[in-house]
């Protein structure tokens, strides 16, 4: 299983929000600061934090906490 | 920056410090570490702005990281996308200290990189003209910014084995851009080819974000880019290393002289590991030739070390290359202190190299101002450490008259040794044949004057740091004058040794700045120049002289300078001292042993 505390911490650091702002519903729609620049940094930060490489097609799609979790889960288990 | 160059972490910042320094630390940890480090460095060293032809958002983070590693806190702003003119104008008006300009090949013409090979010569020439026209204007708009770093153009596509036409085009455009930059004293050139080569081309780019977000660079490349810019900026003007203090055993040669004896020392250029030390000495000698002061701090029998220097056939360095030698059984911390005192430079100007954990740790903990490098246990790792040491002294270019520095410091040391033979100090000074040459608003000296203003700490009355652009402006301003003073004596010319910046308003002449290299203090030079400077002010109609001393952590020795000059103290608050006098009534103490010349 993905370490959700670590995931929240990485997302909060990159998106510059407090950790409790990253709830299960957090997404690009709910978080204004999550713009395309921050998104790029988020993909790079997630790759380095979890030791995975997020494929191009997924990189553009992981626009919510739930989707990030699903994609990371798959990559870590693969 | 190598781990060994860093100050040790304070007890409470262990884990975040390690993320700050570890090149493999995950991005989110680096972000958190930079924030934490900056919170501990309240004073802002510089405001930096980036104007790029690609998306380089994370470059800000890595610039802040490398500044923090050097103990500096910087603020970084990003400009618009491919808008060098707008950015230069906006950032110059906002008063940023440094501007990083990163043009991109891709913005020269749509899909330029792909097309360049097929374009006719006239089309390439047109691109070159447009590039030059645009960047000349951007550099002009940035002329008021203290330091501008212009990055070279580079290809992103895989190179063709043996080179292709794109390489030729890129080289030509860079040559044109570089020539343009040479006209501006505040512009430094950053070679992106070197940055990419250090990271490795395959690791330098991220094609995913290149095509989607015009963000071609990998975090690894941005990190190395930031490291090199930080080195060239000398950690944003906070570092100016002057002396390299070397241990002997396992630093200058392989082995321990006291145990292995000269015959057992490894220093042969033809065998490993002797060849590593032989090259190390060659590199240190090259630094000495470029103006770095070499010193020894070694726990050894002085006679053994002398014999090694004089007789060992494979030694590259000679005793003449070493300016101060602390070979004894004293504490190295003591030795370093003595070296700083003898050379009359601050401890933060010293770089110390030693192989011992114990010595490195002792210096790091007791003299945190000194930059420490430890010689790695494996000799084959040593060249990489030497490369970092060279970076520290040479990044950003050494200006030409620094090269004779060892000679000048030696002259000073010899002059001190001579002092005993004269009946009085004045008789001694008279024997020196001192000549001071004053030059007003000499534009040819701008680079050197700026350099001296950046590194003069001890004899500096107001500690104003001047950039080249600012000096050019002051020299052109009718209400200001910049005086450069050169000192020569029978031992030789000391080059530029002091600067006075005057401001004129109505009938008041104000000394905005006065600073001198400590090499020539104690000979009356600092007193001798005032009649000429004041005569000039009086000729402009000034009747009152105003001057002040502003205290810093380092300039206590200049605190009473204006008192010694004979200026009446008008007010004093928090250590700052204000002086004023009628020019007609004021006469500084005479210094008849000095000949003052001026234009």
XYZ file of C-alpha atoms in Angstrom:
677
model
C 0.000 0.000 0.000
C 1.033 3.563 -0.660
C 2.118 5.507 2.414
C -0.675 8.091 2.406
C 0.923 10.273 5.055
C 4.007 10.590 2.877
C 1.852 11.197 -0.211
C -0.047 13.989 1.529
C 3.181 15.501 2.750
C 4.754 15.538 -0.729
C 1.623 17.044 -2.279
C 1.321 19.658 0.457
C 4.976 20.664 0.127
C 4.875 20.988 -3.662
C 1.487 22.709 -3.758
C 2.510 24.932 -0.801
C -0.612 24.223 1.250
C -0.941 22.856 4.813
C -0.991 19.000 4.905
C -4.628 18.916 6.086
C -5.682 20.720 2.876
C -4.926 17.466 1.027
C -8.125 15.541 1.809
C -9.609 12.656 -0.195
C -11.468 15.159 -2.433
C -8.470 17.379 -3.182
C -8.140 18.048 -6.896
C -7.143 20.709 -9.411
C -10.739 21.924 -9.167
C -10.716 22.368 -5.387
C -7.160 23.678 -5.034
C -6.560 26.930 -6.889
C -2.772 26.792 -6.400
C -2.562 23.493 -8.322
C -1.729 25.102 -11.683
C 0.122 23.580 -14.612
C 3.549 24.610 -13.284
C 2.878 23.098 -9.875
C 1.489 20.022 -11.606
C 4.748 19.472 -13.432
C 6.701 19.827 -10.186
C 4.255 17.468 -8.500
C 4.844 14.732 -11.089
C 8.627 15.077 -10.670
C 8.369 15.145 -6.871
C 6.102 12.067 -6.761
C 8.471 10.149 -9.030
C 11.421 10.915 -6.782
C 9.572 10.340 -3.507
C 8.164 6.946 -4.523
C 10.941 5.815 -6.861
C 8.715 5.347 -9.900
C 8.501 6.775 -13.393
C 5.077 8.146 -14.254
C 4.351 7.524 -17.959
C 3.530 10.453 -20.185
C -0.151 9.519 -20.596
C -0.709 9.291 -16.826
C 1.279 12.432 -16.020
C -1.369 14.681 -17.532
C -4.272 12.720 -15.993
C -3.425 12.595 -12.298
C -5.326 15.745 -11.405
C -6.786 14.701 -8.046
C -5.602 13.074 -4.851
C -7.644 9.949 -5.656
C -6.176 9.591 -9.153
C -2.633 10.191 -7.911
C -3.133 7.422 -5.358
C -4.469 4.936 -7.913
C -1.679 5.567 -10.421
C 1.073 5.425 -7.796
C -0.403 2.240 -6.357
C -0.283 0.565 -9.775
C 3.253 1.724 -10.447
C 4.562 0.636 -7.057
C 2.983 -2.820 -7.416
C 4.034 -3.307 -11.035
C 29.047 21.704 -3.781
C 30.793 18.821 -2.124
C 29.795 17.750 1.329
C 33.245 18.524 2.622
C 32.891 22.208 1.814
C 29.889 22.609 4.029
C 29.585 23.918 7.488
C 28.418 21.269 9.949
C 24.703 21.160 10.715
C 23.495 22.626 13.970
C 22.073 20.031 16.312
C 18.429 20.682 15.475
C 18.583 20.710 11.686
C 20.205 17.354 10.947
C 17.739 15.799 8.516
C 16.732 18.928 6.613
C 20.386 19.929 6.230
C 21.219 16.579 4.688
C 18.431 17.003 2.099
C 19.808 20.448 1.332
C 23.247 19.037 0.545
C 22.418 15.597 -0.894
C 22.249 15.734 -4.699
C 19.962 12.680 -4.682
C 17.459 14.004 -2.117
C 13.851 13.826 -3.410
C 12.415 17.096 -4.707
C 9.817 17.545 -1.954
C 12.527 17.087 0.712
C 14.698 19.694 -1.031
C 11.755 22.127 -1.046
C 11.200 21.621 2.679
C 14.950 21.854 3.424
C 15.346 25.122 1.505
C 12.429 26.675 3.382
C 13.906 25.542 6.707
C 17.412 26.783 5.868
C 16.156 30.177 4.721
C 14.254 30.618 7.975
C 17.651 30.439 9.745
C 19.250 33.095 7.497
C 17.254 36.275 8.112
C 19.375 38.628 6.020
C 18.631 38.655 2.279
C 21.906 38.486 0.296
C 20.414 39.248 -3.115
C 17.242 39.615 -5.131
C 17.596 37.520 -8.260
C 15.331 37.438 -11.319
C 15.132 34.919 -14.158
C 14.101 35.699 -17.738
C 13.984 32.573 -19.886
C 12.806 31.357 -23.273
C 11.585 28.132 -21.709
C 9.801 27.114 -18.518
C 12.386 26.881 -15.725
C 10.193 27.134 -12.642
C 12.336 24.785 -10.526
C 15.509 26.745 -11.301
C 14.349 29.193 -8.604
C 14.312 26.406 -6.037
C 17.766 25.152 -6.953
C 19.268 28.652 -6.972
C 17.893 29.132 -3.463
C 19.279 25.709 -2.502
C 22.836 26.513 -3.586
C 22.685 29.957 -2.025
C 21.566 28.369 1.265
C 24.397 25.830 1.039
C 26.796 28.777 0.873
C 25.056 30.369 3.865
C 23.153 32.970 1.828
C 19.460 33.665 1.549
C 18.259 34.873 -1.849
C 14.870 35.739 -3.263
C 14.164 34.592 -6.844
C 11.470 35.899 -9.222
C 10.501 34.488 -12.602
C 9.762 36.700 -15.603
C 7.428 36.143 -18.501
C 7.937 33.457 -21.129
C 10.504 34.568 -23.715
C 10.160 38.257 -22.882
C 13.732 39.457 -22.280
C 12.945 43.093 -23.104
C 9.905 43.361 -20.856
C 11.625 41.411 -18.091
C 14.866 43.426 -18.238
C 12.937 46.680 -18.045
C 10.647 45.528 -15.254
C 13.331 43.862 -13.136
C 15.798 46.737 -13.555
C 13.083 49.153 -12.415
C 12.280 46.901 -9.454
C 15.952 47.120 -8.446
C 16.893 43.420 -8.519
C 20.578 42.696 -7.815
C 21.070 39.961 -10.383
C 19.346 38.937 -13.596
C 19.712 35.505 -15.197
C 18.985 35.547 -18.923
C 18.390 32.176 -20.581
C 17.549 32.486 -24.276
C 16.246 29.443 -26.056
C 16.972 28.192 -29.554
C 13.378 27.125 -29.958
C 12.007 30.647 -29.714
C 14.238 32.076 -32.463
C 11.835 30.808 -35.118
C 9.120 28.163 -34.934
C 10.714 24.700 -34.704
C 14.076 26.339 -35.312
C 16.087 23.397 -34.043
C 14.486 21.016 -36.504
C 14.640 23.475 -39.393
C 18.093 25.006 -38.931
C 19.874 22.294 -40.886
C 17.721 22.970 -43.924
C 17.635 26.782 -43.791
C 19.681 28.716 -46.368
C 22.547 30.900 -45.147
C 20.570 34.121 -45.669
C 17.806 32.849 -43.393
C 20.335 31.978 -40.692
C 21.911 35.426 -41.070
C 18.464 36.998 -40.613
C 17.893 34.973 -37.437
C 21.286 36.095 -36.169
C 20.487 39.763 -36.827
C 17.148 39.492 -35.051
C 18.756 37.684 -32.100
C 21.490 40.276 -31.709
C 19.137 43.228 -32.083
C 16.813 41.888 -29.444
C 19.469 40.893 -26.915
C 21.498 44.065 -27.317
C 18.376 45.952 -26.316
C 17.714 43.587 -23.402
C 21.293 44.010 -22.139
C 21.007 47.787 -22.470
C 17.823 47.736 -20.428
C 19.594 45.567 -17.841
C 22.639 47.871 -17.658
C 21.599 49.164 -14.236
C 21.443 45.659 -12.737
C 24.565 44.809 -10.698
C 25.181 41.386 -12.262
C 23.650 39.850 -15.357
C 24.250 36.196 -16.226
C 23.694 35.449 -19.906
C 23.372 31.746 -20.682
C 24.491 30.351 -24.021
C 22.118 28.817 -26.561
C 22.237 25.040 -26.819
C 20.595 22.237 -28.728
C 18.130 19.918 -27.038
C 17.957 17.324 -29.818
C 20.417 14.432 -29.776
C 23.627 15.449 -31.518
C 24.674 13.686 -34.702
C 27.903 11.728 -34.348
C 30.683 13.877 -35.784
C 28.537 17.047 -35.622
C 25.948 18.530 -37.973
C 24.961 21.928 -39.333
C 22.916 22.728 -36.230
C 26.135 22.609 -34.182
C 27.711 25.112 -36.566
C 24.673 27.399 -36.391
C 24.524 27.268 -32.588
C 28.223 28.035 -32.355
C 27.839 30.997 -34.687
C 24.846 32.428 -32.804
C 26.623 32.002 -29.463
C 29.742 33.743 -30.776
C 27.604 36.696 -31.894
C 25.726 36.800 -28.577
C 28.919 36.574 -26.567
C 30.514 39.400 -28.507
C 27.449 41.522 -27.788
C 27.703 40.679 -24.080
C 31.382 41.699 -23.994
C 30.330 45.338 -24.423
C 28.645 45.292 -20.993
C 30.821 45.257 -17.865
C 28.034 43.780 -15.721
C 27.407 40.703 -17.919
C 28.857 37.253 -17.197
C 28.599 34.391 -19.678
C 27.298 30.994 -18.547
C 28.223 28.138 -20.875
C 25.244 25.782 -20.995
C 27.315 23.232 -22.925
C 29.411 22.791 -19.774
C 26.314 22.464 -17.584
C 24.778 19.831 -19.876
C 28.060 17.927 -20.135
C 28.428 17.785 -16.348
C 24.980 16.226 -15.925
C 25.216 14.118 -19.078
C 23.044 14.841 -22.126
C 20.783 11.828 -21.564
C 19.970 12.926 -18.008
C 19.671 16.617 -18.841
C 16.294 16.738 -20.573
C 12.779 15.494 -19.889
C 10.944 15.092 -23.189
C 7.527 14.726 -21.507
C 7.425 18.281 -20.251
C 9.519 19.632 -23.092
C 6.787 19.093 -25.657
C 3.794 19.659 -23.385
C 4.977 22.616 -21.250
C 8.070 23.998 -23.024
C 9.979 22.826 -19.948
C 12.825 20.789 -21.435
C 15.122 20.500 -18.408
C 15.331 17.689 -15.871
C 15.666 18.562 -12.169
C 19.267 17.263 -12.308
C 20.156 19.774 -15.007
C 18.433 22.674 -13.240
C 20.323 21.772 -10.058
C 23.730 21.768 -11.775
C 22.874 24.962 -13.669
C 22.026 26.655 -10.363
C 25.248 25.339 -8.806
C 27.365 26.830 -11.587
C 25.570 30.194 -11.533
C 26.014 30.326 -7.744
C 29.730 29.630 -8.153
C 30.129 32.332 -10.820
C 28.229 34.809 -8.619
C 30.609 33.897 -5.761
C 27.571 32.920 -3.719
C 25.855 36.189 -4.624
C 28.732 38.404 -3.664
C 29.118 36.936 -0.198
C 32.327 35.034 -0.878
C 35.700 36.168 -1.977
C 38.345 33.593 -1.272
C 41.944 34.741 -1.327
C 44.161 32.107 0.256
C 44.441 28.335 -0.063
C 45.879 26.731 3.073
C 47.255 23.256 2.438
C 48.211 20.426 4.716
C 51.302 18.486 3.511
C 51.064 14.737 4.300
C 48.438 13.036 2.118
C 47.432 16.401 0.681
C 50.493 17.638 -1.229
C 52.026 14.184 -1.432
C 51.035 10.601 -0.668
C 52.315 9.266 2.630
C 53.517 10.692 5.930
C 56.892 12.408 5.776
C 57.766 11.673 9.414
C 57.118 7.932 8.951
C 57.716 7.117 5.296
C 60.642 9.571 4.955
C 61.235 11.471 1.714
C 62.195 8.253 -0.060
C 58.835 6.648 0.738
C 56.675 9.605 -0.373
C 54.363 8.952 -3.327
C 54.673 11.780 -5.820
C 55.752 10.199 -9.088
C 53.918 11.560 -12.128
C 54.095 8.083 -13.666
C 52.531 5.860 -10.995
C 49.280 5.727 -9.059
C 48.681 7.223 -6.524
C 51.749 9.494 -6.841
C 50.352 10.903 -10.097
C 47.225 12.125 -8.268
C 49.329 14.217 -5.874
C 51.657 15.362 -8.649
C 48.642 16.695 -10.546
C 47.214 18.196 -7.372
C 50.421 20.229 -6.910
C 50.303 21.286 -10.564
C 46.732 22.518 -10.104
C 47.652 24.395 -6.893
C 50.574 26.011 -8.706
C 48.234 27.104 -11.506
C 45.969 28.709 -8.888
C 48.994 30.504 -7.404
C 49.891 31.846 -10.856
C 46.367 33.224 -11.113
C 46.634 35.175 -7.884
C 45.627 32.702 -5.166
C 47.829 32.922 -2.064
C 49.207 29.487 -1.169
C 49.958 28.737 2.496
C 50.992 25.630 4.411
C 49.508 24.392 7.685
C 51.205 21.122 8.536
C 52.123 19.295 11.711
C 55.642 18.281 10.788
C 59.289 18.999 11.501
C 59.968 22.237 9.610
C 63.393 20.964 8.519
C 61.856 17.829 6.973
C 59.307 19.825 5.004
C 61.967 22.314 3.875
C 64.151 19.445 2.689
C 61.197 17.910 0.872
C 60.491 21.196 -0.949
C 64.149 21.820 -1.774
C 65.431 18.379 -2.614
C 62.666 16.015 -3.652
C 62.974 15.708 -7.446
C 59.247 15.219 -8.017
C 58.014 18.271 -6.109
C 56.150 20.739 -8.340
C 55.700 23.512 -5.769
C 58.701 25.400 -4.425
C 59.060 27.406 -1.223
C 58.843 30.577 -3.334
C 55.260 29.669 -4.294
C 54.245 29.558 -0.627
C 53.572 32.890 1.015
C 53.047 31.845 4.636
C 54.265 28.567 6.049
C 52.929 27.271 9.375
C 54.884 24.039 9.710
C 55.024 23.220 13.415
C 53.260 21.164 16.061
C 50.747 23.863 16.940
C 47.027 23.511 16.723
C 45.829 24.031 13.115
C 43.133 26.401 14.313
C 45.933 28.562 15.756
C 47.927 28.246 12.530
C 44.960 29.375 10.431
C 44.406 32.353 12.719
C 48.064 33.324 12.384
C 47.908 33.017 8.580
C 44.891 35.326 8.454
C 46.677 37.853 10.686
C 49.948 37.736 8.750
C 48.186 38.286 5.436
C 45.824 40.806 6.989
C 42.759 39.069 5.513
C 39.588 37.728 7.125
C 39.182 34.073 8.112
C 36.341 33.822 5.596
C 38.899 34.413 2.826
C 40.648 31.127 3.691
C 40.092 27.721 2.094
C 41.627 24.862 4.095
C 42.511 21.443 2.650
C 43.474 18.508 4.878
C 43.097 14.731 4.790
C 42.426 14.267 8.505
C 38.876 13.957 9.891
C 40.130 15.365 13.145
C 41.724 18.508 11.683
C 38.821 19.183 9.302
C 36.308 18.817 12.109
C 38.352 20.985 14.488
C 38.498 23.792 11.937
C 34.830 23.434 10.947
C 33.658 23.650 14.522
C 36.048 26.330 15.824
C 36.423 28.485 12.704
C 33.137 28.138 10.846
C 34.114 31.079 8.588
C 36.846 28.978 6.958
C 35.795 26.835 3.975
C 37.056 23.296 4.539
C 37.731 20.548 1.998
C 38.744 17.089 3.080
C 41.035 15.042 0.837
C 39.092 11.834 0.133
C 40.472 8.537 1.426
C 40.592 7.121 -2.121
C 43.193 9.027 -4.164
C 41.183 8.646 -7.379
C 38.417 10.788 -5.819
C 40.828 13.677 -5.144
C 40.672 15.346 -8.605
C 36.915 15.943 -8.203
C 37.549 17.761 -4.909
C 40.285 19.856 -6.535
C 37.838 20.809 -9.289
C 35.497 22.203 -6.598
C 38.382 24.107 -4.992
C 39.278 25.658 -8.354
C 35.649 26.614 -8.839
C 35.684 28.499 -5.565
C 38.625 30.675 -6.622
C 38.185 30.933 -10.364
C 34.447 30.821 -11.109
C 33.404 34.123 -12.543
C 36.907 34.890 -13.768
C 39.920 36.315 -11.984
C 40.610 39.882 -12.989
C 44.032 40.450 -14.488
C 45.719 42.496 -11.850
C 45.004 39.887 -9.216
C 47.652 37.706 -10.832
C 50.616 39.485 -9.235
C 49.063 39.339 -5.749
C 51.474 36.847 -4.186
C 54.327 39.112 -5.273
C 52.636 42.127 -3.693
C 51.932 40.340 -0.432
C 55.522 39.132 -0.428
C 56.733 42.714 -0.910
C 54.669 43.679 2.085
C 56.145 40.854 4.155
C 59.682 41.878 3.088
C 58.935 45.498 3.845
C 57.887 44.465 7.350
C 61.136 42.533 7.769
C 63.129 45.615 6.698
C 61.469 47.823 9.290
C 64.069 47.179 12.009
C 66.917 49.008 10.282
C 65.612 52.560 10.576
C 65.802 54.948 13.465
C 62.203 56.061 13.137
C 59.057 54.937 11.424
C 59.130 58.130 9.395
C 62.708 57.503 8.251
C 61.696 54.044 7.143
C 58.663 55.352 5.257
C 60.802 58.006 3.586
C 63.149 55.272 2.369
C 60.302 53.514 0.585
C 59.905 56.226 -2.048
C 56.124 55.992 -1.848
C 54.138 57.374 -4.749
C 50.363 57.645 -4.762
C 48.673 58.198 -8.115
C 45.105 59.477 -8.053
C 42.895 59.027 -11.105
C 39.458 60.605 -11.308
C 36.623 58.801 -13.100
C 38.906 56.364 -14.918
C 36.431 54.135 -16.807
C 39.139 51.595 -17.604
C 39.331 50.664 -13.920
C 35.632 49.982 -13.387
C 35.966 46.191 -13.106
C 38.835 46.390 -10.590
C 37.175 49.140 -8.539
C 34.003 47.086 -8.325
C 35.995 44.009 -7.297
C 37.795 45.965 -4.566
C 34.479 47.373 -3.304
C 33.086 43.847 -3.036
C 35.957 42.455 -1.026
C 37.192 45.320 1.154
C 35.836 44.704 4.614
C 38.279 45.942 7.204
C 39.352 49.370 6.017
C 35.993 50.357 4.598
C 34.291 53.407 6.099
C 30.740 52.907 4.841
C 30.889 49.441 3.180
C 28.917 50.391 0.071
C 29.309 47.686 -2.596
C 29.434 49.006 -6.150
C 28.593 47.107 -9.325
C 30.360 48.020 -12.589
C 27.225 49.622 -14.048
C 26.760 51.795 -10.999
C 30.378 52.956 -11.147
C 30.018 53.869 -14.813
C 26.990 55.943 -13.894
C 28.780 57.662 -11.027
C 31.747 58.487 -13.236
C 29.444 60.109 -15.770
C 27.542 62.054 -13.089
C 28.738 65.688 -12.761
C 27.670 65.656 -9.096
C 29.925 62.740 -8.211
C 33.561 61.731 -8.537
C 35.199 58.343 -8.268
C 38.873 58.479 -7.298
C 41.058 55.436 -7.807
C 44.353 55.399 -5.970
C 47.400 53.398 -6.960
C 50.385 52.980 -4.715
C 53.948 52.222 -5.756
C 57.186 52.120 -3.825
C 60.757 51.015 -4.412
C 59.690 47.407 -4.023
C 57.125 47.565 -6.786
C 53.668 48.722 -7.807
C 50.786 47.584 -5.629
C 48.136 48.300 -8.282
C 44.730 49.686 -7.359
C 44.693 49.970 -3.580
C 41.951 52.362 -2.644
C 38.869 54.211 -3.787
C 37.089 57.390 -2.737
C 33.582 58.141 -3.966
C 32.543 61.782 -3.550
C 29.076 63.311 -3.951
C 28.504 67.014 -4.453
C 25.295 68.810 -3.516
C 25.274 72.597 -3.354
C 28.345 73.648 -1.387
C 28.636 70.329 0.459
C 31.073 67.640 -0.622
C 30.251 64.283 0.960
C 32.533 61.277 1.156
C 30.079 58.537 0.225
C 32.696 55.821 0.411
C 36.325 55.335 1.213
C 37.896 51.921 1.213
C 41.394 50.543 0.853
C 43.099 47.241 0.530
C 44.731 46.450 3.867
C 48.026 45.664 2.121
C 49.215 49.271 2.215
C 47.851 50.502 5.511
C 50.229 51.992 8.039
C 52.200 54.113 5.575
C 50.112 57.242 5.611
C 48.594 56.663 2.187
C 45.088 56.921 3.600
C 45.910 60.402 4.888
C 47.954 61.681 1.943
C 45.201 61.800 -0.667
C 42.838 64.286 0.979
C 44.437 67.595 -0.086
C 44.013 66.623 -3.755
C 40.476 65.310 -3.300
C 39.443 68.416 -1.338
C 41.106 70.824 -3.783
C 38.961 69.282 -6.491
C 35.820 69.685 -4.360
C 36.724 73.307 -3.564
C 37.259 74.000 -7.275
C 33.665 72.910 -7.833
C 32.502 75.485 -5.314
C 32.128 73.211 -2.295
C 32.862 74.759 1.092
C 31.911 72.044 3.538
C 33.227 68.508 3.818
C 30.939 65.848 5.257
C 31.940 62.252 6.015
C 30.736 59.325 8.025
C 31.731 55.979 9.444
C 29.176 53.149 9.510
C 30.129 50.157 11.678
C 29.982 46.557 10.408
C 31.145 43.305 11.948
C 34.553 43.756 10.329
C 35.516 47.407 10.004
C 36.308 48.336 13.607
C 39.888 49.235 12.612
C 38.548 52.180 10.592
C 36.237 53.450 13.352
C 38.440 56.368 14.386
C 39.940 57.076 10.958
C 38.243 60.445 10.502
C 39.263 61.413 14.035
C 42.862 60.606 13.129
C 42.424 62.637 9.969
C 41.443 65.561 12.201
C 37.797 65.930 11.243
C 35.470 67.186 14.007
C 32.865 64.650 15.145
C 29.368 66.123 14.790
C 27.151 63.300 15.991
C 27.257 59.665 16.941
C 24.485 57.065 17.203
C 24.639 53.240 17.361
C 28.308 53.320 16.424
C 27.700 55.425 13.296
C 29.820 58.588 13.398
C 29.197 61.780 11.417
C 31.868 64.360 10.720
C 31.894 67.781 9.089
C 34.365 70.638 8.592
C 34.819 73.780 6.537
C 37.150 72.805 3.695
C 39.119 76.060 3.965
C 39.944 75.427 7.656
C 40.720 71.751 7.373
C 44.208 70.387 6.899
C 44.932 66.689 7.335
C 48.166 65.612 9.052
C 51.110 65.949 6.677
C 52.744 62.922 5.091
C 55.884 64.389 3.525
C 57.300 60.937 2.677
C 54.610 60.415 0.026
C 54.530 61.909 -3.447
C 50.947 62.377 -4.611
C 50.284 62.646 -8.337
C 46.911 63.304 -9.894
C 45.315 64.256 -13.172
